[in-house]
Coordinates of C-alpha atoms in Angstrom, one line a residue:
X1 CA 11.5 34.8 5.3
X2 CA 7.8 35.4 5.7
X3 CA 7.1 31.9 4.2
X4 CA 9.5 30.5 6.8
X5 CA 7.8 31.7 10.2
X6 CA 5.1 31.1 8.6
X7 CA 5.6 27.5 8.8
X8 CA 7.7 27.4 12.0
X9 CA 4.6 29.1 13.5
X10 CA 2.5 26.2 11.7
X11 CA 5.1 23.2 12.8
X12 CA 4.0 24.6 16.5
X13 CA 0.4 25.6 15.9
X14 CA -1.6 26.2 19.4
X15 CA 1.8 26.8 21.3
X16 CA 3.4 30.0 21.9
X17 CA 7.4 29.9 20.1
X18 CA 9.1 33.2 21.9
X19 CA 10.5 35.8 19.8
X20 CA 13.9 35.2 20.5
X21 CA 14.4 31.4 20.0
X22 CA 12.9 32.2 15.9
X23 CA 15.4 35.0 15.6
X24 CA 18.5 32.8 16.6
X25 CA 17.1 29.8 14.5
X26 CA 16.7 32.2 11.6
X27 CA 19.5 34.1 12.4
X28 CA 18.2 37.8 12.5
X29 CA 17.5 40.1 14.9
X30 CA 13.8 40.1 16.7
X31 CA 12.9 43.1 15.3
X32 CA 12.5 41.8 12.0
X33 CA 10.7 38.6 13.0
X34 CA 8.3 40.6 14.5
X35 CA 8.1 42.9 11.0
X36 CA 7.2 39.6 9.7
X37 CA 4.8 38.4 11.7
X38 CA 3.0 41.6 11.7
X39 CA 2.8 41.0 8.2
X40 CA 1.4 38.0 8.2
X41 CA -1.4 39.2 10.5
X42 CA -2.4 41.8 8.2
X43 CA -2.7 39.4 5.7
X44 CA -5.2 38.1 7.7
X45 CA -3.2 34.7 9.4
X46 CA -4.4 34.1 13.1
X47 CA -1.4 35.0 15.0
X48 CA -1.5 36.0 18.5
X49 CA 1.3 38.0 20.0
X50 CA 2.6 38.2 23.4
X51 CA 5.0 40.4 25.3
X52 CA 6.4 37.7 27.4
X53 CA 5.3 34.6 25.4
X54 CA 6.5 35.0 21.8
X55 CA 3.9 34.4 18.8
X56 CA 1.7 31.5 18.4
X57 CA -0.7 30.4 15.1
X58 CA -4.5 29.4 16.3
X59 CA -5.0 25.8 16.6
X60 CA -7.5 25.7 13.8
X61 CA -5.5 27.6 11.1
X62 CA -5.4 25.8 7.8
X63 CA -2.3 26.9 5.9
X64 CA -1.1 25.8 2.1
X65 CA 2.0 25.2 1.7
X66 CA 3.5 24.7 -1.6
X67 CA 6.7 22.7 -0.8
X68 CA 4.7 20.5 1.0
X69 CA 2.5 19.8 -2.3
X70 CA 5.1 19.8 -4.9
X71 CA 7.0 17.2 -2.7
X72 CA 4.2 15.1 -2.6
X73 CA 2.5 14.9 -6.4
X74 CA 3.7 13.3 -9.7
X75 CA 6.7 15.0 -11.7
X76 CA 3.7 16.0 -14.2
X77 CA 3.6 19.3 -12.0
X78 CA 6.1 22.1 -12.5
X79 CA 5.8 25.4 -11.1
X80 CA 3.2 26.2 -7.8
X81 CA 2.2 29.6 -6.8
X82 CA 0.3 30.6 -4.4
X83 CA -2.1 34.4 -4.0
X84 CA -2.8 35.5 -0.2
X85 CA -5.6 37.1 -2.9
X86 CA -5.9 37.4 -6.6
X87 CA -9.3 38.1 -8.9
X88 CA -9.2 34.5 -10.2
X89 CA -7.0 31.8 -10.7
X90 CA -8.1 30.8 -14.2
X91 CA -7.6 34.7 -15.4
X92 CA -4.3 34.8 -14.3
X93 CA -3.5 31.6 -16.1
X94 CA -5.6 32.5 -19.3
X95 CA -3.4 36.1 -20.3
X96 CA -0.1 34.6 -19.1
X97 CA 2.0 32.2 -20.5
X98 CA 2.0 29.1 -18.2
X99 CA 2.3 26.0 -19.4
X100 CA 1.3 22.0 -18.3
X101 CA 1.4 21.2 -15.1
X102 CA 2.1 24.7 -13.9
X103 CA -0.8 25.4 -10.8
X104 CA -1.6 28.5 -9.1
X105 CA -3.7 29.0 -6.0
X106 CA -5.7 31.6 -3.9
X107 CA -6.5 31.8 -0.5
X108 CA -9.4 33.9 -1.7
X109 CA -10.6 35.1 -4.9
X110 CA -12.2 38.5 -5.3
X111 CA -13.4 37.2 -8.8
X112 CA -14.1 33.6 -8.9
X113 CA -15.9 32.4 -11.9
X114 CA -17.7 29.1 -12.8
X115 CA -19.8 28.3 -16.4
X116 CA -21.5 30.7 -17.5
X117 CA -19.7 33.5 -16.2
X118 CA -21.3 32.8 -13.0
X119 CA -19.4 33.7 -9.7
X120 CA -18.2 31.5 -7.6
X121 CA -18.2 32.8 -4.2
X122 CA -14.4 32.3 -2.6
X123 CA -14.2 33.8 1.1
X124 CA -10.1 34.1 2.3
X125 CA -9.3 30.7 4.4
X126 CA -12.1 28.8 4.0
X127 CA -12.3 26.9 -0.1
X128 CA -9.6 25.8 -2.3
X129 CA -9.3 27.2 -5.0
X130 CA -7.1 26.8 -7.7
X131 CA -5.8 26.3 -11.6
X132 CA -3.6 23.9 -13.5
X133 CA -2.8 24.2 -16.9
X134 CA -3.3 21.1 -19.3
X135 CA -2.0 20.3 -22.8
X136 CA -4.3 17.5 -24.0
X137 CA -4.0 15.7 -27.2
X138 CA -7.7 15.9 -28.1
X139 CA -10.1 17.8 -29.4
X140 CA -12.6 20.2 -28.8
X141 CA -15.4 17.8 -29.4
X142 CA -13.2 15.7 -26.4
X143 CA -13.2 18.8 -24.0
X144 CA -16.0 17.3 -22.0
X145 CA -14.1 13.9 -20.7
X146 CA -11.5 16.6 -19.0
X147 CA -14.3 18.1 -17.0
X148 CA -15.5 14.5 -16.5
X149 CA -11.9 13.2 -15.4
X150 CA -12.0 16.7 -12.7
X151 CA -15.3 15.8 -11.3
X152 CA -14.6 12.0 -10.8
X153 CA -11.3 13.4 -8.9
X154 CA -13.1 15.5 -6.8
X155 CA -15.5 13.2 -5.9
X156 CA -12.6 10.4 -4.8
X157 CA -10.5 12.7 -3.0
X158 CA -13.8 13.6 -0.9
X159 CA -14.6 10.1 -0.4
X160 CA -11.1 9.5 0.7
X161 CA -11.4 12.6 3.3
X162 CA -15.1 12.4 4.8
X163 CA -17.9 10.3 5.6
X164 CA -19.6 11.9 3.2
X165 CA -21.5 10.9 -0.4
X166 CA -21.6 13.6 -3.3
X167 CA -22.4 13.0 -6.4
X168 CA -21.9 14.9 -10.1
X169 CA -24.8 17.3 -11.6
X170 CA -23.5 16.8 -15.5
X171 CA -21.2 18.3 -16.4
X172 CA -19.4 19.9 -13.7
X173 CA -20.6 20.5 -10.8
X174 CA -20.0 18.6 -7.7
X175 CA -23.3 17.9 -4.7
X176 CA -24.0 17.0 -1.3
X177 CA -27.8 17.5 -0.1
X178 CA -29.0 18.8 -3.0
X179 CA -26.3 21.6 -2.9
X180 CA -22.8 22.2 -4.6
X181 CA -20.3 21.7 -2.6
X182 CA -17.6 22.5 -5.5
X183 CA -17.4 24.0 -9.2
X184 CA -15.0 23.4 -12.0
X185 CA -13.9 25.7 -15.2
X186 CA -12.3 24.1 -18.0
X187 CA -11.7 27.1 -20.9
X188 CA -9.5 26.1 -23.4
X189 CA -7.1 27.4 -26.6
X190 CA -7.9 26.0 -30.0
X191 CA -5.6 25.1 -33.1
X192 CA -8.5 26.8 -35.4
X193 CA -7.1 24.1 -38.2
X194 CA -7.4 21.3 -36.9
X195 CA -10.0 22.2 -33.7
X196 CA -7.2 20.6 -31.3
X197 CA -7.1 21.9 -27.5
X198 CA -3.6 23.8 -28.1
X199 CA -4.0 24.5 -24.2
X200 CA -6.2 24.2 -21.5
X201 CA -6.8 26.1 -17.8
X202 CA -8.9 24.0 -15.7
X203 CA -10.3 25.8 -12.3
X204 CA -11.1 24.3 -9.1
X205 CA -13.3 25.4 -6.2
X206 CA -14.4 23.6 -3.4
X207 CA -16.3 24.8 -0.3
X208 CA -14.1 22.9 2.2
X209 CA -14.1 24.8 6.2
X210 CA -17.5 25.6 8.0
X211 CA -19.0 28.9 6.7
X212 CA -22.5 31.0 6.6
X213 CA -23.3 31.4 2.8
X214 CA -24.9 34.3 1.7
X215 CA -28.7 34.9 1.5
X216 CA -29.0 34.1 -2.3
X217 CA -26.6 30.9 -1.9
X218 CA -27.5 29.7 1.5
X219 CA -30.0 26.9 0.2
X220 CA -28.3 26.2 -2.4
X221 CA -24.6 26.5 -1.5
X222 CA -22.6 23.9 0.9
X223 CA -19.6 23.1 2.6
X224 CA -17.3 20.0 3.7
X225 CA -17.6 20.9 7.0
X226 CA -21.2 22.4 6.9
X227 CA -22.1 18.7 6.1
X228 CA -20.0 16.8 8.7
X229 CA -17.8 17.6 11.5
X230 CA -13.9 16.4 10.4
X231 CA -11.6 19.0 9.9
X232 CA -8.8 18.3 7.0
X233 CA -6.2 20.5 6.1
X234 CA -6.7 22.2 2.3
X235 CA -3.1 21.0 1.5
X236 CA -4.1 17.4 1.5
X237 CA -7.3 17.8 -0.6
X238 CA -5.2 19.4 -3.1
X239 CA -2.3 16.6 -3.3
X240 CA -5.0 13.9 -3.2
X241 CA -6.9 15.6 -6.3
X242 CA -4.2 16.2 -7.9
X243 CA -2.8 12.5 -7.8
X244 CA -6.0 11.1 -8.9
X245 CA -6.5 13.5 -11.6
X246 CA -3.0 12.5 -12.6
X247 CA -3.7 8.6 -12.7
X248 CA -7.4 9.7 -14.6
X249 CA -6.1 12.2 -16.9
X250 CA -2.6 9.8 -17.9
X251 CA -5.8 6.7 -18.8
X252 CA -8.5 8.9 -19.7
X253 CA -10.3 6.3 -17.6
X254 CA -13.4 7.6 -16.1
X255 CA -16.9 7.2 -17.7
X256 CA -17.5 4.3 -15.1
X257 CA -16.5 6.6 -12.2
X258 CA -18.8 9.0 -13.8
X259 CA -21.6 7.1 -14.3
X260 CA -21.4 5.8 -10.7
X261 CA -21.1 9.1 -9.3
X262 CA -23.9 10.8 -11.4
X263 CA -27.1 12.3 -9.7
X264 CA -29.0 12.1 -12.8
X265 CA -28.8 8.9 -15.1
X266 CA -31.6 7.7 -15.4
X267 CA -33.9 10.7 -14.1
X268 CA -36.2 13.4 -14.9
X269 CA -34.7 16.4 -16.0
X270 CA -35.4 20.1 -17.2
X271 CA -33.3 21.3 -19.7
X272 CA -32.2 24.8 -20.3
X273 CA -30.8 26.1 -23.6
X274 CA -31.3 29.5 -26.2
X275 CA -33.9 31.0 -23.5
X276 CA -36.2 27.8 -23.6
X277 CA -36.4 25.0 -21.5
X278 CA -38.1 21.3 -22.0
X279 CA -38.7 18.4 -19.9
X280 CA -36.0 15.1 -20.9
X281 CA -35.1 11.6 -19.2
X282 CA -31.2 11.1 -19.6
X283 CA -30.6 7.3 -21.1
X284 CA -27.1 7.1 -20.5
X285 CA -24.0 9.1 -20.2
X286 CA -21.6 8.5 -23.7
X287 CA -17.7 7.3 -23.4
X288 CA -17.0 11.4 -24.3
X289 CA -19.7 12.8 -21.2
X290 CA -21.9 14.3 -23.2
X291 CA -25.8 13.5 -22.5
X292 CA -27.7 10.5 -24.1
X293 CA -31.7 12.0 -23.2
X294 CA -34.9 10.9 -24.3
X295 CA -37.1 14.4 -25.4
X296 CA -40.5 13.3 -26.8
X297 CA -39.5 9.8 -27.7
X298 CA -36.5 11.1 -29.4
X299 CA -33.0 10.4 -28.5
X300 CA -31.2 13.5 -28.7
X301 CA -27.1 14.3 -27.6
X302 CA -26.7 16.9 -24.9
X303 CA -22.9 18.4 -25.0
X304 CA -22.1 21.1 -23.0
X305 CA -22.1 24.6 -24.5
X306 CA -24.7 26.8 -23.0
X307 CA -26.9 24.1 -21.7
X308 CA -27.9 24.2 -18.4
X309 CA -30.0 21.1 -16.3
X310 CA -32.1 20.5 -13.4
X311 CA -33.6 17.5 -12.2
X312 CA -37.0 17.3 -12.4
X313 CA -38.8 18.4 -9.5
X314 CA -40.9 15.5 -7.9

């Protein structure tokens, strides 16, 4: 029920729909529309209410809904959920038994996490954020092309949406202006036999509605919006990403994409790893994303692990 005036307040968003003409379309008495509705404004939605008028959603409310997204990606996808609130998406998924193509999503995340176990700041209304679960046939020395496919996906589905031109800081984190505009967390299950990914939870946040960031990620932290002024509804990133993720991840085609996309082939970078850093020039990006650098006239492989990078400052 809640789900349902949710969306015929949505269907008429910036106009007032009276009290009485929901309760004879849903067929209850106006009492417990307006239960609902009070509900959903404790949750936080933008509803105004009037005596004489009826309810009405604020023009600029961006609501997910998840028949609209399961009716609109590949059969790959099972279940959707969908948290007004929740710690973290990738948690949830982690101690409970989903499986692939199962996808969960918060409106805000009192938890979000990116590598690292960095946070990944997720204010209610504002980002998308969410899981999928994946069951690749690879292995764990292959878990870098999934973060690879993710970032190439994210970087389309922007393209496709704004006027805008990020690019990927290896391995996984997605720029605009010199700041991240979106994260992603791929933590996998091993077969300890045979070190194949028995399952994998891949998280996904994106900064996408205007927003002031907090002191410590102000200069370093962006949005969609903070970068250009088009408004897009979250619902459509998500079904966008998650078709070309689909199309990616079914051809494991990508190191092109990624290469294109890349902020830092063929630059100066400083690398961080075991509480040391040193200076490197990155060669090439290999087929399975890991890091062809140059360190003293050495070639050396950079996978992922606990390796951080910046580029070198000019």
């Amino acid at each position: 029920m809640e789900n349902t005036i949710l969306e015929m307040l949505n269907n008429e968003k910036g106009h007032y729909i009276s009290g009485q003409m929901m309760s004879d379309r849903l067929q209850v008495s106006r009492t417990t529309v307006s239960k609902y509705v009070k509900k959903l404004i404790d949750k936080g939605y933008d509803i105004k209410s009037s005596t004489r008028k009826g309810y009405c959603l604020n023009k600029d409310s961006d609501i997910i809904f998840m028949n609209h997204i399961k009716d609109n990606i590949p059969d790959f996808y099972k279940t959707i959920e969908f948290y007004d609130h929740i710690e973290s998406t990738n948690n949830l998924m982690k101690a409970t038994r989903y499986r692939e193509g199962d996808i969960v999503i918060a409106d805000h995340q009192s938890a979000g996490r990116g590598r690292n176990d960095r946070t990944f700041h997720s204010p209610q209304k504002v980002g998308l954020y969410f899981s999928f679960v994946i069951e690749p046939q690879l292995t764990v020395y292959d878990s870098l092309k999934i973060t690879a496919i993710c970032a190439v996906s994210l970087i389309k589905t922007i393209m496709k949406n704004y006027p805008l031109e990020p690019s990927i800081k290896w391995v996984n984190d997605i720029i605009l202006n010199n700041k991240k505009v979106a994260g992603i967390l791929c933590e996998a299950a091993l077969e300890m036999n045979t070190a194949k990914i028995q399952k994998m939870v891949i998280g996904i946040g994106l900064n996408v509605h205007q927003q002031v960031f907090p002191d410590d990620l102000k200069n370093i932290a962006t949005s969609l919006e903070n970068e250009c002024d088009r408004f897009v509804e979250r619902e459509k990133i998500m079904i966008d990403f998650l078709n070309y993720f689909y199309e990616d991840y079914k051809n494991l085609s990508f190191i092109d994409d990624y290469k294109k996309y890349s902020c830092i082939l063929h630059q100066n970078i400083t690398v961080y790893q075991n509480n040391q850093s040193y200076n490197a020039y990155v060669l090439d990006i290999n087929d399975d994303a890991s890091l062809k650098v140059l360190v003293n006239n050495e070639e050396k492989t950079l996978n992922s692990g606990e390796i951080t990078i910046r580029k070198a400052e000019s």
